[in-house]
Coordinates of C-alpha atoms and ligand atoms in Angstrom, one line a residue:
M24 CA 0.0 0.0 0.0
N25 CA 1.4 3.4 -1.0
L26 CA 0.8 5.6 2.0
F27 CA 1.5 8.7 -0.1
D28 CA -0.8 7.9 -3.0
L29 CA -3.2 10.7 -3.8
Q30 CA -5.0 9.1 -6.7
N31 CA -8.7 10.0 -6.8
K32 CA -8.2 12.9 -4.4
V33 CA -9.3 16.4 -5.2
A34 CA -6.9 19.1 -3.8
V35 CA -7.8 22.8 -3.5
V36 CA -4.7 25.0 -3.3
T37 CA -5.4 28.7 -2.6
G38 CA -2.9 31.0 -4.2
G39 CA -1.6 28.0 -6.3
T40 CA -0.8 30.1 -9.3
H41 CA 2.9 30.7 -8.3
G42 CA 5.6 30.4 -5.7
L43 CA 5.3 28.0 -2.8
G44 CA 1.6 27.2 -3.6
M45 CA 2.5 26.1 -7.1
A46 CA 5.4 23.9 -5.8
M47 CA 3.1 22.2 -3.2
A48 CA 0.3 21.8 -5.8
E49 CA 2.8 20.2 -8.2
G50 CA 3.8 17.7 -5.5
L51 CA 0.2 16.8 -4.8
A52 CA -0.5 16.4 -8.5
H53 CA 2.7 14.2 -8.9
A54 CA 1.2 12.0 -6.2
G55 CA -2.0 11.7 -8.2
A56 CA -4.3 14.4 -6.9
E57 CA -6.6 16.4 -9.2
L58 CA -5.8 20.1 -8.7
V59 CA -8.2 22.9 -8.0
I60 CA -6.3 26.2 -8.0
T61 CA -7.6 29.4 -6.7
G62 CA -6.2 32.8 -7.4
T63 CA -7.2 36.4 -8.0
T64 CA -5.1 37.4 -11.1
P65 CA -6.4 36.0 -14.5
E66 CA -2.9 36.3 -16.2
K67 CA -1.2 34.3 -13.4
M68 CA -4.0 31.7 -13.4
D69 CA -3.8 31.2 -17.2
K70 CA 0.0 30.8 -17.0
A71 CA -0.2 28.4 -14.1
L72 CA -2.9 26.2 -15.7
D73 CA -0.8 26.0 -18.9
Y74 CA 2.2 24.9 -16.7
Y75 CA 0.2 22.3 -14.9
K76 CA -1.4 20.9 -18.1
N77 CA 2.0 20.9 -19.9
K78 CA 3.2 18.7 -17.0
G79 CA 0.3 16.3 -17.6
Y80 CA -1.5 17.3 -14.4
R81 CA -5.3 17.7 -14.1
A82 CA -5.8 21.3 -13.0
T83 CA -8.8 23.7 -12.9
G84 CA -8.7 27.3 -11.9
Y85 CA -11.2 29.5 -10.0
L86 CA -10.7 33.2 -9.6
F87 CA -12.0 34.5 -6.3
D88 CA -11.1 36.3 -3.1
V89 CA -10.9 33.9 -0.2
T90 CA -11.7 36.8 2.2
D91 CA -15.2 37.3 0.8
E92 CA -17.2 34.7 2.6
R93 CA -20.2 35.0 0.2
I94 CA -18.2 34.6 -2.9
A95 CA -16.0 31.9 -1.4
A96 CA -19.2 30.0 -0.4
D97 CA -20.5 30.2 -3.9
E98 CA -17.2 29.1 -5.4
V99 CA -16.7 26.2 -3.0
H100 CA -20.2 24.9 -3.8
R101 CA -19.4 25.3 -7.5
I102 CA -16.1 23.3 -7.0
I103 CA -17.9 20.5 -5.2
D104 CA -20.7 20.5 -7.9
I105 CA -18.1 20.2 -10.7
H106 CA -15.4 18.0 -9.0
G107 CA -17.6 16.0 -6.7
K108 CA -15.8 16.6 -3.5
I109 CA -12.8 18.3 -1.8
D110 CA -10.4 15.9 0.0
I111 CA -7.5 18.2 0.6
L112 CA -7.4 22.0 1.3
V113 CA -4.1 23.9 1.3
N114 CA -4.6 27.4 2.7
N115 CA -1.6 29.0 1.0
A116 CA -2.9 32.3 -0.3
G117 CA -1.3 35.1 1.7
I118 CA 0.2 38.6 1.5
I119 CA 2.8 40.5 3.4
K120 CA 3.4 44.2 4.1
R121 CA 6.8 45.1 5.4
E122 CA 6.5 48.3 7.4
Q123 CA 7.4 49.4 10.9
A124 CA 4.4 48.9 13.3
I125 CA 4.6 52.5 14.4
S126 CA 3.8 53.8 10.9
M127 CA 1.7 51.0 9.4
S128 CA -1.9 52.0 8.6
V129 CA -4.7 50.2 10.4
S130 CA -6.2 49.4 7.0
D131 CA -2.9 47.7 5.8
Y132 CA -2.7 45.8 9.1
R133 CA -6.3 44.7 8.8
K134 CA -5.8 43.6 5.1
V135 CA -2.9 41.3 6.0
I136 CA -4.9 39.7 8.9
D137 CA -7.9 39.3 6.6
V138 CA -6.0 37.5 3.8
D139 CA -3.6 35.5 5.9
L140 CA -5.8 34.6 8.9
V141 CA -9.5 35.2 8.1
G142 CA -9.3 33.7 4.6
P143 CA -8.0 30.3 5.9
F144 CA -10.8 30.3 8.4
I145 CA -13.4 31.0 5.7
M146 CA -12.1 28.3 3.4
S147 CA -11.6 25.7 6.2
Q148 CA -15.1 26.2 7.5
L149 CA -16.6 25.9 4.0
V150 CA -14.6 22.8 3.0
A151 CA -14.9 21.1 6.4
K152 CA -18.7 20.7 6.0
G153 CA -18.3 18.1 3.2
M154 CA -15.3 16.5 4.9
M155 CA -17.4 16.0 8.1
Q156 CA -20.1 14.3 6.1
R157 CA -17.6 12.0 4.4
R158 CA -15.7 11.5 7.7
Q159 CA -12.4 12.3 6.1
G160 CA -10.3 15.3 5.0
K161 CA -7.0 17.0 5.1
I162 CA -6.4 20.7 5.8
I163 CA -3.0 22.2 5.5
N164 CA -2.4 25.8 6.7
I165 CA 0.8 27.5 5.4
C166 CA 2.3 29.1 8.4
S167 CA 5.7 30.8 8.7
M168 CA 8.9 31.4 10.7
M169 CA 6.7 34.3 11.9
S170 CA 4.4 31.8 13.5
E171 CA 7.2 31.4 16.1
L172 CA 9.5 34.4 15.8
G173 CA 9.1 38.1 15.5
R174 CA 10.9 40.1 12.9
N175 CA 11.4 43.8 12.4
S176 CA 8.8 45.3 10.0
V177 CA 6.4 42.4 9.6
S178 CA 4.0 42.8 12.7
A179 CA 0.8 42.2 10.8
Y180 CA 2.1 39.1 9.0
A181 CA 3.6 37.7 12.3
A182 CA 0.3 38.3 14.1
A183 CA -1.6 36.5 11.3
K184 CA 0.8 33.6 11.0
G185 CA 1.0 33.2 14.8
G186 CA -2.8 33.2 14.8
L187 CA -2.9 30.7 11.9
K188 CA -0.7 28.3 14.0
M189 CA -3.3 28.4 16.8
L190 CA -6.3 28.3 14.4
T191 CA -4.6 25.1 13.1
R192 CA -4.5 23.6 16.6
N193 CA -8.1 24.6 17.4
L194 CA -9.6 23.2 14.1
A195 CA -7.5 20.1 14.7
T196 CA -9.1 19.7 18.1
E197 CA -12.7 20.3 16.9
W198 CA -12.5 18.3 13.7
A199 CA -10.3 15.3 14.6
P200 CA -13.4 13.3 15.7
Y201 CA -14.6 13.6 12.1
N202 CA -11.3 12.1 10.8
I203 CA -10.2 15.5 9.5
Q204 CA -6.5 16.1 10.0
V205 CA -5.7 19.8 10.3
N206 CA -2.0 20.6 10.3
G207 CA 0.4 23.3 9.1
I208 CA 3.6 23.8 7.2
G209 CA 6.0 26.5 8.3
P210 CA 8.4 27.4 5.5
G211 CA 11.7 28.9 6.4
Y212 CA 13.1 31.5 4.0
F213 CA 12.4 30.5 0.4
A214 CA 13.4 31.9 -2.9
T215 CA 10.0 33.3 -4.2
S216 CA 8.6 36.5 -5.5
Q217 CA 7.4 37.3 -2.0
T218 CA 11.0 37.3 -0.7
A219 CA 12.6 38.7 -3.8
P220 CA 13.0 42.3 -2.4
I221 CA 15.0 41.0 0.6
R222 CA 17.0 38.4 -1.3
V223 CA 18.8 40.6 -3.8
D224 CA 22.6 40.2 -3.8
G225 CA 24.2 42.5 -1.3
H226 CA 20.9 43.1 0.6
P227 CA 21.9 42.7 4.3
F228 CA 18.9 40.4 4.9
N229 CA 20.1 38.0 2.2
E230 CA 23.4 37.5 3.9
F231 CA 21.7 37.3 7.3
I232 CA 19.4 34.5 6.2
I233 CA 22.3 32.5 4.7
Q234 CA 24.2 32.9 7.9
R235 CA 21.2 32.2 10.1
T236 CA 20.1 29.1 8.3
P237 CA 22.2 26.0 9.2
A238 CA 21.6 24.6 5.7
G239 CA 23.4 27.7 4.5
R240 CA 20.9 28.5 1.7
W241 CA 17.4 29.9 0.9
G242 CA 14.8 27.2 0.4
N243 CA 13.7 26.1 -3.1
P244 CA 9.9 25.9 -3.5
E245 CA 10.2 22.2 -4.4
D246 CA 11.7 21.6 -0.9
L247 CA 8.1 21.9 0.4
A248 CA 6.4 19.3 -1.9
G249 CA 7.2 16.2 0.2
T250 CA 5.8 17.7 3.4
A251 CA 2.7 18.8 1.6
V252 CA 2.2 15.2 0.2
F253 CA 2.8 13.7 3.6
L254 CA 0.2 15.9 5.3
A255 CA -2.3 15.4 2.4
S256 CA -2.0 11.6 2.5
K257 CA -2.8 8.5 4.6
A258 CA 0.7 8.7 6.0
S259 CA -0.5 11.5 8.3
D260 CA -3.9 10.0 9.4
F261 CA -2.8 10.2 13.1
V262 CA -1.1 13.6 12.9
N263 CA -3.3 16.5 14.2
G264 CA -2.5 20.1 15.0
Q265 CA 1.2 19.9 14.1
I266 CA 3.2 22.6 12.3
I267 CA 6.0 21.0 10.4
Y268 CA 8.8 23.5 9.9
V269 CA 10.7 23.2 6.6
D270 CA 13.3 25.8 7.4
G271 CA 16.8 24.4 6.9
G272 CA 17.3 24.4 10.6
I273 CA 16.5 28.0 11.5
L274 CA 14.3 27.2 14.5
A275 CA 16.7 24.6 15.8
T276 CA 19.5 27.0 16.6
I277 CA 20.4 30.3 18.2
G278 CA 22.7 30.8 15.2
K279 CA 26.4 31.4 15.1
P280 CA 28.8 34.3 14.8
A281 CA 29.4 35.5 11.2
N282 CA 33.1 34.5 11.4
E283 CA 32.7 31.0 12.9
Ligands
GCO24 C1 10.0 38.3 5.6 C2 9.8 37.1 4.8 C3 9.1 35.9 5.6 C4 9.1 34.7 4.8 C5 8.5 33.5 5.5 C6 9.3 33.1 6.6 O1 9.8 39.4 5.2 O2 10.5 38.0 6.8 O3 8.9 37.4 3.6 O4 7.9 36.4 6.0 O5 8.4 34.9 3.6 O6 7.2 33.8 5.9 O7 8.8 31.9 7.1

């Protein structure tokens, strides 16, 4: 029996049009899942669907804002009508605003919380209803180093990702009796468009991360695929409320002096 086989599974990946979401979606598809990708940008969606289809993966796209509970409800119902069910939900869609807390606008703060923390709640609640009826489901929330650590200039994002860690634990508590496993993945620092501004050669943060990460490098999006498949498959049927950090060792260490 292949514990990691996702044949006949339908996987929804929010924000699966690029970056980490696309890498995790590709891993799920490679294990046999049918992909349902959500996004908000038509051009990115078209490009992503072409990519998935060129790889031979079954992928369908739905353009909607996961923070709008009415639209999200309509779209999730449409997805279930068309695809029959949702077995796996990856709450990946997220934004970040890097600004000192003292000067960040409340509307900017609220927008980050809305997308990164309220959106996953909305989608989880909508998808869990069907999972409860079928007595099985997998929900994977994409957390962050900021679920555990603070960092200068990302207060809204850290508050959201810290909250997402605890939402993961709470939904795991409430939904485990229905054989729904709710877990999280906490990526370390990965080479994506989201980190591009702080990853440019010579940027102090770029050098800092390489020094602070025992593996000595930024993560590659494909480094996340295996953990996503694990948490989406039978192999994790007794794993509940865990955040698996894929971080090259950052959270394992206090770090070392630059010249060591
Ligand atoms: C930042 C980065 C981080 C990473 C990731 C770390 O500005 O610190 O963008 O937020 O993207 O979330 O786990």
